PDB file of C-alpha atoms in Angstrom:
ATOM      1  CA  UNK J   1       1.910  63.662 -17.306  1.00  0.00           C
ATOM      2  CA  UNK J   2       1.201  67.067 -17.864  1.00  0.00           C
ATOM      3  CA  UNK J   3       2.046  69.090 -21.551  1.00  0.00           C
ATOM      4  CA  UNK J   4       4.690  71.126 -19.681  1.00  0.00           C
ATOM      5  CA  UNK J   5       6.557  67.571 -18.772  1.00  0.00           C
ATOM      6  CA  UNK J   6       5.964  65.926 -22.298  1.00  0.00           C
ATOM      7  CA  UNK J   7       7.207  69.127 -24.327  1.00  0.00           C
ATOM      8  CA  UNK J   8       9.857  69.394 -21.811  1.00  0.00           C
ATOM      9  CA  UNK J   9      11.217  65.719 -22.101  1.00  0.00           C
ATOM     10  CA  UNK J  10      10.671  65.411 -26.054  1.00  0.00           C
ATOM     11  CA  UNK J  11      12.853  68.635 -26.528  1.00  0.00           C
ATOM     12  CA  UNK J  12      15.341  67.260 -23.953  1.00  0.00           C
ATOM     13  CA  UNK J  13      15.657  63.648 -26.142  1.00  0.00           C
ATOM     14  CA  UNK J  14      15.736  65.657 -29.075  1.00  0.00           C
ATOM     15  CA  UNK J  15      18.732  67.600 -28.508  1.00  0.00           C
ATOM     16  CA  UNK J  16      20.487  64.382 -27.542  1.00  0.00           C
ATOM     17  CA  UNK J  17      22.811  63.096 -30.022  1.00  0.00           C
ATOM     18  CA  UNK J  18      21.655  60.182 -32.279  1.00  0.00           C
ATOM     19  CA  UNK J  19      23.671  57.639 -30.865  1.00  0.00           C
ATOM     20  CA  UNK J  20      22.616  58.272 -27.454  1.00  0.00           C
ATOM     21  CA  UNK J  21      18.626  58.517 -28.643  1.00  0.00           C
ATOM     22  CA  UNK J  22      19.426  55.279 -29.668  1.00  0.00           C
ATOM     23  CA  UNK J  23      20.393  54.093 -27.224  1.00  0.00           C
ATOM     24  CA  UNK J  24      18.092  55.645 -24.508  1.00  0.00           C
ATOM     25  CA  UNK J  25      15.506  53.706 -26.884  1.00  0.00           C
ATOM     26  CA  UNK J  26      17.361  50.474 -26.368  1.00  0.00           C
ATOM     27  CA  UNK J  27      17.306  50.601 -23.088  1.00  0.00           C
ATOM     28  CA  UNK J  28      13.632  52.037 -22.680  1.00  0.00           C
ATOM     29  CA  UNK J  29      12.340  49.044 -24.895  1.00  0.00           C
ATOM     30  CA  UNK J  30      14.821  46.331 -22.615  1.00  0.00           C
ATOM     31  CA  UNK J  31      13.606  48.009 -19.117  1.00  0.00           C
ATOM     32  CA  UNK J  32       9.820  47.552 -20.828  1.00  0.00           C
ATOM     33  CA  UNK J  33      10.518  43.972 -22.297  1.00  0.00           C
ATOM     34  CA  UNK J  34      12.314  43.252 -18.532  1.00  0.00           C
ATOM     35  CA  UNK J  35       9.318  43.514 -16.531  1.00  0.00           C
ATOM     36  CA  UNK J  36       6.648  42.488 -18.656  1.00  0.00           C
ATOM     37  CA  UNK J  37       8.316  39.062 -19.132  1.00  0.00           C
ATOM     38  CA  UNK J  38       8.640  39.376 -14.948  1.00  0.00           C
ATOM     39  CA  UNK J  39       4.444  40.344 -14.512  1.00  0.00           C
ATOM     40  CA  UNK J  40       3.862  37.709 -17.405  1.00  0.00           C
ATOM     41  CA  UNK J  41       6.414  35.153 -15.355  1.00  0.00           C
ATOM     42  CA  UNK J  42       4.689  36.054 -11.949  1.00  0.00           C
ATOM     43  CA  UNK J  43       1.364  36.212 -13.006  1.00  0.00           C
ATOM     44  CA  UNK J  44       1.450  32.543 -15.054  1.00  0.00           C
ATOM     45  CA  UNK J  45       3.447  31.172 -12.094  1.00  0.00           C
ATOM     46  CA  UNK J  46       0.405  32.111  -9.775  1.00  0.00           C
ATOM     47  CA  UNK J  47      -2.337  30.748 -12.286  1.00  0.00           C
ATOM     48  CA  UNK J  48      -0.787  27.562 -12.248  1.00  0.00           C
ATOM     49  CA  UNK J  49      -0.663  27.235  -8.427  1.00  0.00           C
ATOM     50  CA  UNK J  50      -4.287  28.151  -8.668  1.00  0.00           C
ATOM     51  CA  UNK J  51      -5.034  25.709 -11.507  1.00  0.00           C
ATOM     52  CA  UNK J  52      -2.512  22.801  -9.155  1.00  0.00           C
ATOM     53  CA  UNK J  53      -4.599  23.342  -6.108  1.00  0.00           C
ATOM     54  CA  UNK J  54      -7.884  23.757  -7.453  1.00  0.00           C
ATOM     55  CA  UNK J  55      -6.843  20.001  -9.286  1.00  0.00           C
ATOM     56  CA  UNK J  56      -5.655  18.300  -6.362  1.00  0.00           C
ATOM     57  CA  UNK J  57      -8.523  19.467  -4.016  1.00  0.00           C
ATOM     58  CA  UNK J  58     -10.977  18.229  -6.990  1.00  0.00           C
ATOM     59  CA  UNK J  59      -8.709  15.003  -7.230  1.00  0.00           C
ATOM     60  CA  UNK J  60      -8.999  14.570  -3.222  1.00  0.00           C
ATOM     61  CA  UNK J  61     -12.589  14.948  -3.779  1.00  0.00           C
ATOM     62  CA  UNK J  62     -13.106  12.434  -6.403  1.00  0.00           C
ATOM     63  CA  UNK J  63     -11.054   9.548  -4.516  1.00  0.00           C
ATOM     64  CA  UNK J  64     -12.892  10.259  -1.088  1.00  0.00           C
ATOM     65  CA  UNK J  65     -16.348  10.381  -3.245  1.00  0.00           C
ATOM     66  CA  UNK J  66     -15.145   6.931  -4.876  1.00  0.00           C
ATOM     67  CA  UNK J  67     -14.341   5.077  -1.615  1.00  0.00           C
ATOM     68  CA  UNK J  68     -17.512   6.594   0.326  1.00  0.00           C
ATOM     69  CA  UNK J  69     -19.543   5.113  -3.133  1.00  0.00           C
ATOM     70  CA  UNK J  70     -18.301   1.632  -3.024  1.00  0.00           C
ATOM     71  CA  UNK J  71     -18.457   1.757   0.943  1.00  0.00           C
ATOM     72  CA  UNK J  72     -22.452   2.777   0.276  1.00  0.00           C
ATOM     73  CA  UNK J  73     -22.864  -0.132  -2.008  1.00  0.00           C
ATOM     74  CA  UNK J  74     -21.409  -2.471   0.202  1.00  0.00           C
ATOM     75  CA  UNK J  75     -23.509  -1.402   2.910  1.00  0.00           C
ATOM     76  CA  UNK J  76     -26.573  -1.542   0.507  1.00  0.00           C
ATOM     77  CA  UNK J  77     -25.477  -5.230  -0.278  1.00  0.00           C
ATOM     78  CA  UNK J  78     -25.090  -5.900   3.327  1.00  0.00           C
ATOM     79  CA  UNK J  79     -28.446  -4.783   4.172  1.00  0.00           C
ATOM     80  CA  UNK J  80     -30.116  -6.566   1.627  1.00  0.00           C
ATOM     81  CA  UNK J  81     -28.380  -9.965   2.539  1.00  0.00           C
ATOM     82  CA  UNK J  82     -29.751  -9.071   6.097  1.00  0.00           C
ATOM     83  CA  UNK J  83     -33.285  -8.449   4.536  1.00  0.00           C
ATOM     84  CA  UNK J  84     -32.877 -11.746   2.329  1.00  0.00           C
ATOM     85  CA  UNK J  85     -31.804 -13.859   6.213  1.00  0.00           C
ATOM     86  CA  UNK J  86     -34.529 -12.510   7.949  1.00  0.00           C
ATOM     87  CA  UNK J  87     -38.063 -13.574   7.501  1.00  0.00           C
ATOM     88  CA  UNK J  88     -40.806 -10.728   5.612  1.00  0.00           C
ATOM     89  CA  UNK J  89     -42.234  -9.706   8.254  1.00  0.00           C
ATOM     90  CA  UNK J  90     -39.858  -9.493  11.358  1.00  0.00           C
ATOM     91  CA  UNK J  91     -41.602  -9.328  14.028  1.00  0.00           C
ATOM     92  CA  UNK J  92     -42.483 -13.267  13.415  1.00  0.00           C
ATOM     93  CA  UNK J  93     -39.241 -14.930  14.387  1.00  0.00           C
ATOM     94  CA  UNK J  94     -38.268 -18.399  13.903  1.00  0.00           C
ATOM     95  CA  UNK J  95     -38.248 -18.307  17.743  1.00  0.00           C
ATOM     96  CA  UNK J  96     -42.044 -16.950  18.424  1.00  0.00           C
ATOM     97  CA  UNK J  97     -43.486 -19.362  14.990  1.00  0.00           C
ATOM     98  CA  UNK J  98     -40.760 -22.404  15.928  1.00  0.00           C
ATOM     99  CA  UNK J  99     -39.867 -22.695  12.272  1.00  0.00           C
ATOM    100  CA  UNK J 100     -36.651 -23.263  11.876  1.00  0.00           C
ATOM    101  CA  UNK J 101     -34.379 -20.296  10.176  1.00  0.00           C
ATOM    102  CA  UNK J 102     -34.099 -20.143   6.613  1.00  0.00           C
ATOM    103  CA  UNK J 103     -29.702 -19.330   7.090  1.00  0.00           C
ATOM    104  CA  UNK J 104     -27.575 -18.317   9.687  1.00  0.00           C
ATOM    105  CA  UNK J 105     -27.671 -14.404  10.415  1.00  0.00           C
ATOM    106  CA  UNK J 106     -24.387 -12.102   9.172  1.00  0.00           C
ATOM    107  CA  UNK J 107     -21.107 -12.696  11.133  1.00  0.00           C
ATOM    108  CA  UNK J 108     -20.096 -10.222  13.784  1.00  0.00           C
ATOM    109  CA  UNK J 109     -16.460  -9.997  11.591  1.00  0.00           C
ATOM    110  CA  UNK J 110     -19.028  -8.874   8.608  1.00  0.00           C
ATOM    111  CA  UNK J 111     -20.909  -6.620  11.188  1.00  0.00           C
ATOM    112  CA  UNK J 112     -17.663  -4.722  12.548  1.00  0.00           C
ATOM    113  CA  UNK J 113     -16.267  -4.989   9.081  1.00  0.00           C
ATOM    114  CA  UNK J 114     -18.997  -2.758   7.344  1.00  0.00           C
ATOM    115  CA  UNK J 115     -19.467  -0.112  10.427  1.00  0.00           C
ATOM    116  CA  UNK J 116     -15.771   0.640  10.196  1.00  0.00           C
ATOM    117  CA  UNK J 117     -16.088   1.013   6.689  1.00  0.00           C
ATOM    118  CA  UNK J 118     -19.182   3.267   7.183  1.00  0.00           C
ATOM    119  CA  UNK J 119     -17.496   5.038  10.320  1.00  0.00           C
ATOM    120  CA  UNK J 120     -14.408   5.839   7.915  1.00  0.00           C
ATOM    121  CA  UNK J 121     -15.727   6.496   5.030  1.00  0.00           C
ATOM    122  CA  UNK J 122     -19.749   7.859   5.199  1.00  0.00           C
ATOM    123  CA  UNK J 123     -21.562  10.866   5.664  1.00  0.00           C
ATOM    124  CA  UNK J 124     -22.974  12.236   9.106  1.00  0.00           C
ATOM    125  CA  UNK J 125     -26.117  11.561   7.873  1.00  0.00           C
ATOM    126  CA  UNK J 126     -25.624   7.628   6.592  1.00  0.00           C
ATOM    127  CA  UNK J 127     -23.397   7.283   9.955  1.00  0.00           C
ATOM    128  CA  UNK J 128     -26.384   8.766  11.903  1.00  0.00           C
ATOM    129  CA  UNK J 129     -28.731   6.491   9.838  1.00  0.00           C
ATOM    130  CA  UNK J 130     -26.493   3.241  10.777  1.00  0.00           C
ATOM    131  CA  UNK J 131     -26.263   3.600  14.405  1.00  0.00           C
ATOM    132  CA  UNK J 132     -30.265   4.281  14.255  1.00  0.00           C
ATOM    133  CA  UNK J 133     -30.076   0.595  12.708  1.00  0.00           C
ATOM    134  CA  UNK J 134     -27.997  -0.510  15.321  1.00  0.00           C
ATOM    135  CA  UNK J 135     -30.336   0.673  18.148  1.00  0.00           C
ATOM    136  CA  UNK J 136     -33.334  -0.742  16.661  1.00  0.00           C
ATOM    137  CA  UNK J 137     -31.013  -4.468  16.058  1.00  0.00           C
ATOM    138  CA  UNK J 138     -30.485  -4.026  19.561  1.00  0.00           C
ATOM    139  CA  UNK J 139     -34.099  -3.970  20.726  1.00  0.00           C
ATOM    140  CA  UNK J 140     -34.858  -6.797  18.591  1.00  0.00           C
ATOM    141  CA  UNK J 141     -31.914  -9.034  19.907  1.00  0.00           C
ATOM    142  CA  UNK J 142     -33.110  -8.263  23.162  1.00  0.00           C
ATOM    143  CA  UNK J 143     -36.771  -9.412  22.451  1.00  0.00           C
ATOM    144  CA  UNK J 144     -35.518 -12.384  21.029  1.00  0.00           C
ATOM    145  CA  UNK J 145     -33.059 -12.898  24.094  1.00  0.00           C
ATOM    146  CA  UNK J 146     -36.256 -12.747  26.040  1.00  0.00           C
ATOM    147  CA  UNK J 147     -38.280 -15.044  24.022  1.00  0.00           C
ATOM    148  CA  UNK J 148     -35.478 -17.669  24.248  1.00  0.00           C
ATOM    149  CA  UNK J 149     -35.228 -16.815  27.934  1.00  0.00           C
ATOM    150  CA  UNK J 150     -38.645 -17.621  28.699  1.00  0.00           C
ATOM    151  CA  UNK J 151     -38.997 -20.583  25.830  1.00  0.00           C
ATOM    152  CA  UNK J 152     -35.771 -22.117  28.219  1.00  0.00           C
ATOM    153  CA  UNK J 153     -33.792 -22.176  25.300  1.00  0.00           C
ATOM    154  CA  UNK J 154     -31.783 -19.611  26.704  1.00  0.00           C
ATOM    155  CA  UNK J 155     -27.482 -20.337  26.368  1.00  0.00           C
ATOM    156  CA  UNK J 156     -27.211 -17.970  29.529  1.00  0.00           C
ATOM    157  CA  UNK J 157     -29.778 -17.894  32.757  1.00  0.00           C
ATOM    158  CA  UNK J 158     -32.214 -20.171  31.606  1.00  0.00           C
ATOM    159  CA  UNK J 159     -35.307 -20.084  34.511  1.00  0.00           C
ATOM    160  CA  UNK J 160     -36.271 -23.355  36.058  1.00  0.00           C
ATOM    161  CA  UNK J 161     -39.619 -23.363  35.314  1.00  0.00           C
ATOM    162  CA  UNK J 162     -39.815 -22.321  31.574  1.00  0.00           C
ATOM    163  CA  UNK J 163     -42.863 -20.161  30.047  1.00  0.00           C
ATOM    164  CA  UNK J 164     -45.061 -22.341  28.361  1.00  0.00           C
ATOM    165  CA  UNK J 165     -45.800 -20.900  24.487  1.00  0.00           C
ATOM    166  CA  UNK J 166     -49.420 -20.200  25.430  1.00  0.00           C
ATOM    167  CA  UNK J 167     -48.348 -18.637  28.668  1.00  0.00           C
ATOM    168  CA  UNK J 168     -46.350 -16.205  26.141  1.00  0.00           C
ATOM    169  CA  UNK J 169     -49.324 -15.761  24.421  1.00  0.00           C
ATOM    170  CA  UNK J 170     -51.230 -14.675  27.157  1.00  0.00           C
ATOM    171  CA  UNK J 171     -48.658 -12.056  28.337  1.00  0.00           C
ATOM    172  CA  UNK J 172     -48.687 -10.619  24.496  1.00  0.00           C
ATOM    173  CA  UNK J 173     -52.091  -9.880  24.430  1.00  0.00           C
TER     174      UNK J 173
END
């Protein structure tokens, strides 16, 4: 505002009567109190929807961090009761040493039970590190397929004339 406006508009509530300077006052100071309590309403109303979300995205966060961490200690447990069934070294089987196994190997329920767990709840990167896992399981089952397949211990296709063990030795080296 200008001088001109302020001079003009203090002279005009000056000449006003008492009662009405009062009451222009009144109503000034309501109109004021009116929408400050409305920016103060609007303005703590959007801070809390802020504050809500920003808690129930951390909350989300937490529980999925929770599951994946008890899904990631499973999985630890489960590899280390696969390290603990298998011999030290794996490449020497009980099939290419003919001892006998120390236990029976994991369950395919406990198998398919801890990938969906891991396919729910893990990372890419643990996911990605599983099915690596997988592939190299794979390989080995299908060595030791082949060692039973030529031993004749075979439960499927067993030949008719079975590999002797130093014949298998001589097709290692």
């Amino acid at each position: 505002m200008n001088s001109t406006v302020t001079t003009s508009l203090v002279s005009w509530v000056a000449s006003l009567n008492a009662q009405v300077q009062g009451a222009a006052v009144s109503a000034t100071a309501t109109l004021v109190g009116v929408w400050g309590t409305a920016f103060v309403a609007v303005a703590g109303f959007r801070q809390a929807r802020r504050l809500s979300e920003t808690n129930l995205i951390g909350h989300r966060q937490q529980i999925v961090s929770e599951r994946r961490f008890v899904v990631y200690e499973d999985a630890v447990k489960y590899l280390l009761k696969l390290a603990r069934l298998r011999p030290e070294n794996y490449n020497f089987w009980p099939e290419m040493s003919d001892y006998p196994p120390a236990e029976t190997e994991i369950t395919g329920e406990e198998h398919v039970d801890m990938e969906a767990r891991l396919v729910a709840w893990a990372s890419p990167e643990i996911r990605a590190l599983w099915k690596e896992m997988e592939e190299a399981d794979h390989v080995a089952d299908v060595a030791r397929d082949t060692v039973h397949f030529l031993k004749g211990r075979a439960a499927y296709g067993v030949p008719r004339d079975p590999v002797s063990a130093e014949e298998i030795a001589a097709r290692e080296s």
